[in-house]
XYZ file of C-alpha atoms in Angstrom:
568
model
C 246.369 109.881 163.416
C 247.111 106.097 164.600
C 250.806 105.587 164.860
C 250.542 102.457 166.375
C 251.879 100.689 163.319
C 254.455 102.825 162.432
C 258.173 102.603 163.851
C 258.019 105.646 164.767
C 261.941 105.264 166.504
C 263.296 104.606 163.142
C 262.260 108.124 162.163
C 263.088 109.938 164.931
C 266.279 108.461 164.822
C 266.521 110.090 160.738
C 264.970 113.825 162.168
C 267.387 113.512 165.277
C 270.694 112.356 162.058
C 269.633 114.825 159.803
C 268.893 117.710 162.272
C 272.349 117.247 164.280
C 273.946 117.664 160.900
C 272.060 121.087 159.369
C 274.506 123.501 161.685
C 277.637 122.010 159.353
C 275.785 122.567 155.900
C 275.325 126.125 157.088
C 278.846 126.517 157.728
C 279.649 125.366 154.090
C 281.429 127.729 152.497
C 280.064 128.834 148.816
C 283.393 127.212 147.258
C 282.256 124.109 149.140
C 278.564 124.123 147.991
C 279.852 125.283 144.211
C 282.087 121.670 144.238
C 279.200 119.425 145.551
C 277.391 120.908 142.765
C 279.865 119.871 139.445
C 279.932 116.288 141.771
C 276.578 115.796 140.986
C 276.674 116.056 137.206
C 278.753 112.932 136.382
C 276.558 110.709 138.560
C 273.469 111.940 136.737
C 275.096 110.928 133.985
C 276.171 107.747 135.040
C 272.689 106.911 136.963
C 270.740 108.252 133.839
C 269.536 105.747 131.559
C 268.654 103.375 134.417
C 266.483 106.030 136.389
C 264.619 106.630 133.043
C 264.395 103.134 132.295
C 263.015 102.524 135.740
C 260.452 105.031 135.399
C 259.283 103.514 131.499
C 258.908 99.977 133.059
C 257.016 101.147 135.522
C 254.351 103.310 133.514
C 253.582 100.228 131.301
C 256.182 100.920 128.674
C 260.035 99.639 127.253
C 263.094 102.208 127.857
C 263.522 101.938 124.459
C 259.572 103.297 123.602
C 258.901 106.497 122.011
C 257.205 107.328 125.032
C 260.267 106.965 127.274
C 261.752 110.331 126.153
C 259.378 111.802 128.593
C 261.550 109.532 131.565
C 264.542 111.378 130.323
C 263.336 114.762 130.127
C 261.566 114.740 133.611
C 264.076 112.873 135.567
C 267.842 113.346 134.445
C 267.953 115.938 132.026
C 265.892 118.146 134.227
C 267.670 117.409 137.017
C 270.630 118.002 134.834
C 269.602 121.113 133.699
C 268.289 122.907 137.541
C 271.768 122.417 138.953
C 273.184 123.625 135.486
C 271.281 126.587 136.746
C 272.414 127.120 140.231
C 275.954 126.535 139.044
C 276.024 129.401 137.061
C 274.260 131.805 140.033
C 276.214 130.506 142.197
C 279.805 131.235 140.591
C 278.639 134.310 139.450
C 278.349 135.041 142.955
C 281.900 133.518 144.000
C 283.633 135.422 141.118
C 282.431 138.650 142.388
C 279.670 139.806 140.418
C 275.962 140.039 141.712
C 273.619 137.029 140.730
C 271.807 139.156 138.272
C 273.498 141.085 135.000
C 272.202 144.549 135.791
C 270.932 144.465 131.979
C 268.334 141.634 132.696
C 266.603 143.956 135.492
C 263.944 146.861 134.141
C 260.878 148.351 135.100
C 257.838 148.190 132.627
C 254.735 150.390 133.062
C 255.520 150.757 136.766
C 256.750 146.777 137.066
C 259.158 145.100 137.909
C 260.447 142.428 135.306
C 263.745 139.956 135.562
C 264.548 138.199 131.880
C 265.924 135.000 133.084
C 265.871 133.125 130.233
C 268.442 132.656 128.291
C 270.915 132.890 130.538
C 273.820 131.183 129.265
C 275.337 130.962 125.440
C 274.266 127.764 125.687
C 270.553 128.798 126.242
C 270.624 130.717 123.588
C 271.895 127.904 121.072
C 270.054 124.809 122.489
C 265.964 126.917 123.154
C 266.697 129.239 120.309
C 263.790 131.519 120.362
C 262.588 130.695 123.762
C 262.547 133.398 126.538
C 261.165 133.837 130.242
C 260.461 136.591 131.966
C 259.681 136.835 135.955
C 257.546 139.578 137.148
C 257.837 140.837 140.845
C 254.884 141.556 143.142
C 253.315 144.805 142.368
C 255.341 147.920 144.698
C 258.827 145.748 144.306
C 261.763 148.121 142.472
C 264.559 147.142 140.175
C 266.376 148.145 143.003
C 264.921 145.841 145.417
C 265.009 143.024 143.599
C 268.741 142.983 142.920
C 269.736 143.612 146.654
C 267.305 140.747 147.375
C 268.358 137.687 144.984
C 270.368 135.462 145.936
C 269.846 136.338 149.959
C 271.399 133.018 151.183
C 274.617 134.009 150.123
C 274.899 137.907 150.293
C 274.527 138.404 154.054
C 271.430 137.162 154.898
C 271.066 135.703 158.266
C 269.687 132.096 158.360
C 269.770 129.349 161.080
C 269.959 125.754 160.752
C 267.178 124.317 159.844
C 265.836 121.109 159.064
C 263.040 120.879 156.179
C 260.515 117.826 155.388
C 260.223 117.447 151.680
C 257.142 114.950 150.568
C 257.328 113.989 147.788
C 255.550 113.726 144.472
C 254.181 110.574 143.137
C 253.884 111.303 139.356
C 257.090 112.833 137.739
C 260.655 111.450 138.775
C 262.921 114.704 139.313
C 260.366 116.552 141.985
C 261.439 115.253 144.470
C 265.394 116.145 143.577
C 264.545 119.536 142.790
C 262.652 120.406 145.823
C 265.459 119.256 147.772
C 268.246 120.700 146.129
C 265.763 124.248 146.414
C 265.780 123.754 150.144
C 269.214 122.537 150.380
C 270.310 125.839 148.083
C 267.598 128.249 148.359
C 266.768 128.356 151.773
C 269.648 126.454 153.867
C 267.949 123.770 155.124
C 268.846 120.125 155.337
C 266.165 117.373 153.796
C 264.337 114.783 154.984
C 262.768 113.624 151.438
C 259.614 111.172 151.938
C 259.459 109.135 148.710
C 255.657 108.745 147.373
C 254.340 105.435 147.476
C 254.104 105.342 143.488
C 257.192 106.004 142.543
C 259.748 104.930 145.226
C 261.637 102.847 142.819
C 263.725 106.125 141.931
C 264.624 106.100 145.564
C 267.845 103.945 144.952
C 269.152 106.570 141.983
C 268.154 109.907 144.088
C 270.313 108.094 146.995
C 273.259 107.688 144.226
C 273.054 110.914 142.725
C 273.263 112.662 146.329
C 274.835 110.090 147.947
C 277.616 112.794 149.378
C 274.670 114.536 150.781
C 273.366 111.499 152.165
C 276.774 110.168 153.659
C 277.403 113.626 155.361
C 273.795 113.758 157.049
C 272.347 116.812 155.042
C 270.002 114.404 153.485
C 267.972 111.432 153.668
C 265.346 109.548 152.049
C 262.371 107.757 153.537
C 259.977 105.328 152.398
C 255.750 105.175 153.485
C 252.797 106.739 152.927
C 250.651 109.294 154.586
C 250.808 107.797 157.837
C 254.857 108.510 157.973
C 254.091 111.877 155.986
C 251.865 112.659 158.800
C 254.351 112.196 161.855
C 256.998 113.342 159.818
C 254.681 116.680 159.119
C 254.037 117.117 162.883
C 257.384 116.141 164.246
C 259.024 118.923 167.012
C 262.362 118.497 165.374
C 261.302 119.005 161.836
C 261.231 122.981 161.197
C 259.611 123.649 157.407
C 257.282 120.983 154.821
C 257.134 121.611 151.219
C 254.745 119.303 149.326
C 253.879 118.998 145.844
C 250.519 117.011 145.870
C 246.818 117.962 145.915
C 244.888 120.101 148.154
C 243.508 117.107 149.875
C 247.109 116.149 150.792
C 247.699 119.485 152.394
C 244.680 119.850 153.754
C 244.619 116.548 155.556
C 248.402 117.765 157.185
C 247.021 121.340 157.753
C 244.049 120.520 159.371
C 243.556 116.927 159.818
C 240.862 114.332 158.630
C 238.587 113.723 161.566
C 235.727 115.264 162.462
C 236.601 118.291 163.487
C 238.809 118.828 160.800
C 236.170 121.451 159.210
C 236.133 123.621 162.059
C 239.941 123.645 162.656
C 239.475 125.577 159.468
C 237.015 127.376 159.818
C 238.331 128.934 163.298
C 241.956 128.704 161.758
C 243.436 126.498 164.144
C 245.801 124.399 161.865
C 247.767 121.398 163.745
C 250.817 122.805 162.371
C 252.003 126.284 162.158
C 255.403 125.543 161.005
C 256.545 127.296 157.799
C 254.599 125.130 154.331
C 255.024 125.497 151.121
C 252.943 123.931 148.310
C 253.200 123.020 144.911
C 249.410 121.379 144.657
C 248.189 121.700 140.831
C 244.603 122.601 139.485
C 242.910 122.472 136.325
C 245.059 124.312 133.350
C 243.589 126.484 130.193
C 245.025 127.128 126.519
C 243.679 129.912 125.169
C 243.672 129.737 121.606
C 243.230 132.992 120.128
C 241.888 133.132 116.082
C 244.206 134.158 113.810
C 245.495 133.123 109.829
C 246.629 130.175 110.973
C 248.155 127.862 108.062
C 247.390 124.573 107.350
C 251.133 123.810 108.946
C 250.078 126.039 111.275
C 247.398 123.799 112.818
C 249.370 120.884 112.611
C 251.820 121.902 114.648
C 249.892 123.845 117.581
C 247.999 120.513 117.488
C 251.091 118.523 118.264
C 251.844 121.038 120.920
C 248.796 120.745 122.565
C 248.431 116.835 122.592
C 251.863 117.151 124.230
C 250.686 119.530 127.171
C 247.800 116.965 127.437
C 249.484 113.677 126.942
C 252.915 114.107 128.657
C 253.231 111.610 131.065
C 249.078 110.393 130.301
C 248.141 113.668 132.014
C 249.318 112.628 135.334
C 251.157 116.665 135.323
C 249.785 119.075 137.817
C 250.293 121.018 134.942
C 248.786 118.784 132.342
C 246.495 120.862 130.166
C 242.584 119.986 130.844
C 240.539 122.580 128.722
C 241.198 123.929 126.055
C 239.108 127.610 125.544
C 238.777 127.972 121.648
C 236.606 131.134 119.491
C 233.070 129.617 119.345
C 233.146 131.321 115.721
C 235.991 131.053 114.668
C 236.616 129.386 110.955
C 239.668 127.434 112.622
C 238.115 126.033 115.685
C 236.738 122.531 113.507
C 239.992 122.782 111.616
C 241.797 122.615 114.805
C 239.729 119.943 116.645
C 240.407 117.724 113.857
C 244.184 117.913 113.818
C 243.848 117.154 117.473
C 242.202 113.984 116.994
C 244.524 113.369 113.903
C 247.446 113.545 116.061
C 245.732 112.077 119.069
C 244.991 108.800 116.728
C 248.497 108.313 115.654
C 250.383 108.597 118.601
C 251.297 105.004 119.864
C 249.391 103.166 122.445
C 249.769 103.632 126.520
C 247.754 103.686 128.824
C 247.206 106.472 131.807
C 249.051 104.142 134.587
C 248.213 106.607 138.192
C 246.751 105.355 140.699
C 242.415 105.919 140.074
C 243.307 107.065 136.763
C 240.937 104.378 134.983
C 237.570 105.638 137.643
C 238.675 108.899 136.783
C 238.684 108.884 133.245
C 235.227 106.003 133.387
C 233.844 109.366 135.422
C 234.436 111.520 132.817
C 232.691 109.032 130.017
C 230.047 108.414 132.101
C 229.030 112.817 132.621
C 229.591 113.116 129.357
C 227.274 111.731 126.269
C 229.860 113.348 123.439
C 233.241 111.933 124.651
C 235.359 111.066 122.418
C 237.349 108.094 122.617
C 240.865 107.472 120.662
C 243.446 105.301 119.835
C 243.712 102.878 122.166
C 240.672 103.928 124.016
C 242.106 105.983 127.183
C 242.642 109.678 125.297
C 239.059 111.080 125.442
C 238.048 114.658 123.869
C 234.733 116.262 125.116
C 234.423 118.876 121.955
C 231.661 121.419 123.046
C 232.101 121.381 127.054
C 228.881 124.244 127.536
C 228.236 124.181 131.629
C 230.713 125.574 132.983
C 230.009 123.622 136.590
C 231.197 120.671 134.334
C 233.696 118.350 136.144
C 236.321 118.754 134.095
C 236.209 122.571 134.386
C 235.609 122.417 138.302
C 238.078 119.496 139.602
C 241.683 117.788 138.308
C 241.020 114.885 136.336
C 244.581 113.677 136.602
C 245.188 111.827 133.432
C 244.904 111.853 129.367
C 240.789 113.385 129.100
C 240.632 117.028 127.605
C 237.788 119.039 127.255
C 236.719 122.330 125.155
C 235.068 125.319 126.194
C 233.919 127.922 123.237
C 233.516 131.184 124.286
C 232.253 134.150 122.375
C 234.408 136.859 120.296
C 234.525 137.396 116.249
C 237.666 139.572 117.593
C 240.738 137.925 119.432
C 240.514 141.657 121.351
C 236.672 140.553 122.389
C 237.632 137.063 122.410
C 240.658 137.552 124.823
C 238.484 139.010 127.486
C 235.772 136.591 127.708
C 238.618 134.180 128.053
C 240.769 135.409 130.650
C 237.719 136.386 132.826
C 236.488 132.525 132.479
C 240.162 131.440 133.449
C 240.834 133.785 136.306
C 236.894 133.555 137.778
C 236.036 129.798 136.852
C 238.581 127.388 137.018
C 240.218 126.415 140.077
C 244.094 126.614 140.914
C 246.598 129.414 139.220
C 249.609 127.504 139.002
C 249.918 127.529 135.284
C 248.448 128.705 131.859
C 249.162 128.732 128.182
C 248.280 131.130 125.555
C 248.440 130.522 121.475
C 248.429 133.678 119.420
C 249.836 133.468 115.861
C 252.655 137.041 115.604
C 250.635 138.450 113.423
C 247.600 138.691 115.370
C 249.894 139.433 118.524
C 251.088 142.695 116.312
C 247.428 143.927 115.118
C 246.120 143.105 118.658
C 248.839 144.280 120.870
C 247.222 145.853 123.583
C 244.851 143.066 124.062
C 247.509 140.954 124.221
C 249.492 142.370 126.744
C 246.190 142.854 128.645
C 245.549 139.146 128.376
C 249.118 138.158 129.620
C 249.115 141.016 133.018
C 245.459 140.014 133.780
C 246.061 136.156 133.630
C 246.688 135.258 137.334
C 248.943 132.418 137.253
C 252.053 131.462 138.525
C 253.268 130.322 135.061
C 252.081 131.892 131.713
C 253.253 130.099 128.610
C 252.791 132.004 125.360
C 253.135 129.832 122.264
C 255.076 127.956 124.927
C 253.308 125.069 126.934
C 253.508 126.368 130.722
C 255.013 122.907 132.339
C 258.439 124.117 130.336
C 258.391 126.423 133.233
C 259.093 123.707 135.425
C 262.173 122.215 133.766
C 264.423 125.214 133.343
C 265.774 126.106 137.031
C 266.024 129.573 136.323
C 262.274 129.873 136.138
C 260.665 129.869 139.589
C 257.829 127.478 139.711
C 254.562 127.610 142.046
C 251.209 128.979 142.105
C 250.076 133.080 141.757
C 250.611 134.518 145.338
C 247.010 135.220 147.292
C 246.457 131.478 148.031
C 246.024 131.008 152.020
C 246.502 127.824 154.251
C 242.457 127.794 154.586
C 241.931 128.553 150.661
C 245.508 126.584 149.607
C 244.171 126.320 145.666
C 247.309 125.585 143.665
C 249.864 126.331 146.372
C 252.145 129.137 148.488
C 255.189 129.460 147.253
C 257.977 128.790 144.545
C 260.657 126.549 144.140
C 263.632 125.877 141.571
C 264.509 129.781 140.554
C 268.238 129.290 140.571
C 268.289 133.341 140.908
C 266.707 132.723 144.514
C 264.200 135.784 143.624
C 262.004 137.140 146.540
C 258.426 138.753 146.007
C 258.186 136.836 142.822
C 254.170 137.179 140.937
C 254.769 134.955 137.619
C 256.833 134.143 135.501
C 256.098 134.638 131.299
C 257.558 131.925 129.120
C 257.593 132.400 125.229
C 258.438 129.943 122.456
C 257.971 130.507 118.308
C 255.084 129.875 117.345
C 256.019 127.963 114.556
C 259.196 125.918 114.053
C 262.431 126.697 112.227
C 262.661 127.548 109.131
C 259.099 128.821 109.096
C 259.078 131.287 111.203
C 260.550 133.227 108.844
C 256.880 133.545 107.317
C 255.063 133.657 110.410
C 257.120 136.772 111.959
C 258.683 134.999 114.898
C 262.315 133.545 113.049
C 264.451 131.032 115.608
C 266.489 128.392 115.318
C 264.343 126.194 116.720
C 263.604 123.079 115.143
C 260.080 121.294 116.446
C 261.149 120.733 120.687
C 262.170 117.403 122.043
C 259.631 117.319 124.178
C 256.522 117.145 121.726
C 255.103 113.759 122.284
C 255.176 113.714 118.211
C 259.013 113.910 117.953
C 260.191 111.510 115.865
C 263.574 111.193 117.773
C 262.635 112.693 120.981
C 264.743 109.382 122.772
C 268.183 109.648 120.957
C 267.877 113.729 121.199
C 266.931 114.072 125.177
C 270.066 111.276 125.838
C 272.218 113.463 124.129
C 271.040 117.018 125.628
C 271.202 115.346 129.037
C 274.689 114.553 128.674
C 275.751 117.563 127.130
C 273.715 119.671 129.691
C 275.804 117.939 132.189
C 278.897 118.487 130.552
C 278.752 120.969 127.886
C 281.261 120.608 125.165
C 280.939 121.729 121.919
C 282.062 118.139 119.961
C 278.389 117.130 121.417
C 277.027 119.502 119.363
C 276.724 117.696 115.830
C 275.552 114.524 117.410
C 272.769 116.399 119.427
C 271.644 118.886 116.398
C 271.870 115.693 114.386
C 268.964 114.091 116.586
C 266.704 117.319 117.221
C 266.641 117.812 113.312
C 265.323 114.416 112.179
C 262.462 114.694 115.165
């Protein structure tokens, strides 16, 4: 790597600040760390609507757009909502009581499971209906589990440490939640290197944490993978955690020159300091047949556009292909409401760096691509080789393609389709399954085959898996196996407020239908159609109000922000 044009003093300057400062945020008492915490709220709050805005203007679009709901919910309110989370571990621990309810750990067919969503009242009332579910490695007991959570602040012995966060170009509150999982999770003080793409949230990070930054148990760097690079390698920087693409980590791992290859191949990284990933892949929904009603496709429509379309695709988690029954009655039926919804939505464009050779790629392999609206959203129906290249690489932005498989049965059906997930597509960080209750009753088994067999770090059934990464509780990464010479989606998990070690996945479930009609379809909730559909009427108005209220919860919010969800 040339460093010749890099000021290389001005960051080791920052690693020598920030590392002479990590022995005094060890010494922090919990009370200490708790109070920093509730600090942080109001200055989200405060810092809010101009870190959204920021991030609308620079995709292409108006703070006041439709599409700028998505600015909210994946910069403040999730921000919001993570240290929501680690408030309420952490005072459970400082009242006493151990960070998990001894009701919410159980063993199931010889494994054990952690419900972790809801955890608060609040949970309950705002994601009626909506549940998660972490499973631990395979050999891991109740018992074990519970002595284990929370280690950081039950005895376990850590050292100062300073960790190298690099950060994500794509969605605004990465970046703050990887550091406040370092800075929480493991102990470590941050040096956070903003990407290139979206530095301009730089300025409302430093606000938000700026009692972090002033006490030298954080700071923020600008550059790009030159300064990643020395950073990565520096003696006085102790752990990385990256949330990127396998190239990224690869080229850190093992370098870019020649020899690069063999350095893997031999296993002879240039780094052997601790690394953990967060690095993406290409995402399923499995559709499984069922009666679906006409209501029924509309809306599982709208929630699949969303997992596609949510910030133009640019999600590590972004849905890419979507495995229907090659027989079933409802597979046309449900094609069509997907272009229905994907005509209506309002114009954008998919604003990533490469995203327009990317997506001219994908026109260009295939003859049946579908192009709508305003010509960027492009649906390959009938995707038959599976050494396609949407099935075998990340397109990284708003194209979608559609694998049938065979199966008259959803039993049949469901094994064709979780062999094709586990064995063909690359990555495991996250999955989402659609089966109507009714076929979920009849087909139980199969079911619950389909969700222990599915090897991915997040599972979303009737849920898309990217809620995974919003609710702090949930730990978020890749299915354990990866290995710095096969990285795939990652090593690793961050957020999971519970700090749980050993973790294998975590199960998300939503209704499968909205309130009130879930009272037909066998799943009843509260739940009105979620803010975060990209066909939410008053997605904007709602988020605003759920990010204040997540960051101060009082119940006179509560009209005004029920008000909003119901007329999306």
């Amino acid at each position: 790597m040339n460093t010749s044009a890099l000021d290389t003093s001005s960051l080791d300057r920052t690693v020598v600040h920030v590392r002479g400062n990590a022995e005094s945020w060890s010494t922090t008492p919990l009370s200490g760390r708790i109070a920093l915490l509730e600090r942080l709220q109001p200055r989200i709050v405060a810092r809010a609507a101009e870190m959204a805005g920021a991030g609308a203007l620079a995709k292409g679009y108006g703070p006041d757009s439709p599409w700028a709901a998505e600015d909210w919910i994946g910069g403040p309110w999730a921000l919001a909502q993570n240290i929501a989370a680690y408030l309420h571990v952490l005072r459970r621990i400082a009242s006493g009581r151990d960070p998990l309810a001894d009701r919410t750990v159980h063993e199931e067919n010889g494994r054990t499971r952690v419900d972790v969503f809801p955890a608060t009242g609040w949970d309950s009332l705002l994601l009626n209906g909506f549940t998660a579910q972490v499973w631990m490695r395979p050999g891991v007991t109740a018992e074990q589990t519970r002595a284990c959570a929370a280690g950081e602040y039950r005895g376990r012995e850590g050292s100062p440490a300073l960790a190298l966060v690099l950060g994500a170009g794509n969605v605004a509150a990465i970046t703050a939640l990887d550091i406040l999982h370092k800075l929480y999770a493991e102990g470590q003080v941050v040096i956070a290197k903003m990407n290139p793409v979206n530095a301009y949230v730089r300025p409302h990070l430093e606000y938000v944490f700026s009692e972090f930054v002033e006490r030298g148990w954080l700071s923020f760097v600008d550059g790009g993978a030159a300064e990643g690079g020395y950073l990565s390698r520096h003696e006085g920087v102790d752990a990385i955690h990256v949330t990127g693409s396998d190239r990224t980590h690869d080229a850190i791992v093992w370098g870019t020159d020649e020899d690069a290859e063999q350095r893997r191949r031999d296993n002879v990284p240039l780094i052997t300091k601790p690394f953990s990933s967060e690095l993406g892949g290409v995402s399923p929904c499995i559709v499984v047949p069922g009666p679906w009603s006409d209501a029924d496709f509309r809306f599982q429509a709208e929630h699949i556009v969303t997992s596609k379309m949510n910030n133009s695709g640019h999600n590590c988690i972004a849905l890419q292909i979507l495995v229907l029954p090659r027989d079933w009655d409802g597979t046309e039926r449900l094609l069509d409401e997907i272009r229905r919804v994907l005509r209506e939505l309002p114009p954008r464009t998919d604003y990533y760096p490469g995203a327009a050779d990317r997506l001219a790629s994908v026109q260009a392999a295939h003859s049946t691509a579908e192009a709508h609206s305003d010509g960027c959203r492009l649906l390959v129906p009938d995707i038959t080789d599976h050494d396609d290249p949407l099935v075998v690489d990340e397109v990284f932005g708003s194209a979608l393609g559609v694998v049938r498989l065979p199966g008259t049965a959803p039993a049949e059906f469901l094994r064709h389709a979780v062999d094709f997930a586990n064995a063909t597509l690359p990555g495991t960080l996250g999955a989402t399954l659609i089966v109507h209750p009714r076929t979920e009753k009849a087909n139980g088994e199969a079911v619950a085959t389909a969700i222990a067999e599915l090897r991915y770090g997040t599972l979303g059934v009737n849920c898309w898996s990217g809620v995974g990464f919003l609710l702090g509780f949930t730990p978020w990464g890749a299915f354990p196996g990866h290995t710095r010479q096969n990285i795939g989606s990652g090593i690793g998990f961050v957020h999971n407020a519970f700090m749980l070690e050993d973790v294998e996945k975590t199960v998300l479930r939503a209704p499968f239908t909205p309130a009130p009609r879930g009272l037909v379809t066998g799943d009843p909730s509260l739940s009105p159609r979620p803010p975060y559909f990209v066909t939410h009427r008053t997605a904007l108005t709602t988020v605003e109000r759920l990010t204040r209220f997540t960051a101060a919860p009082s119940l006179t919010k509560l009209p005004a922000l029920f008000a909003a969800a119901l007329r999306g």
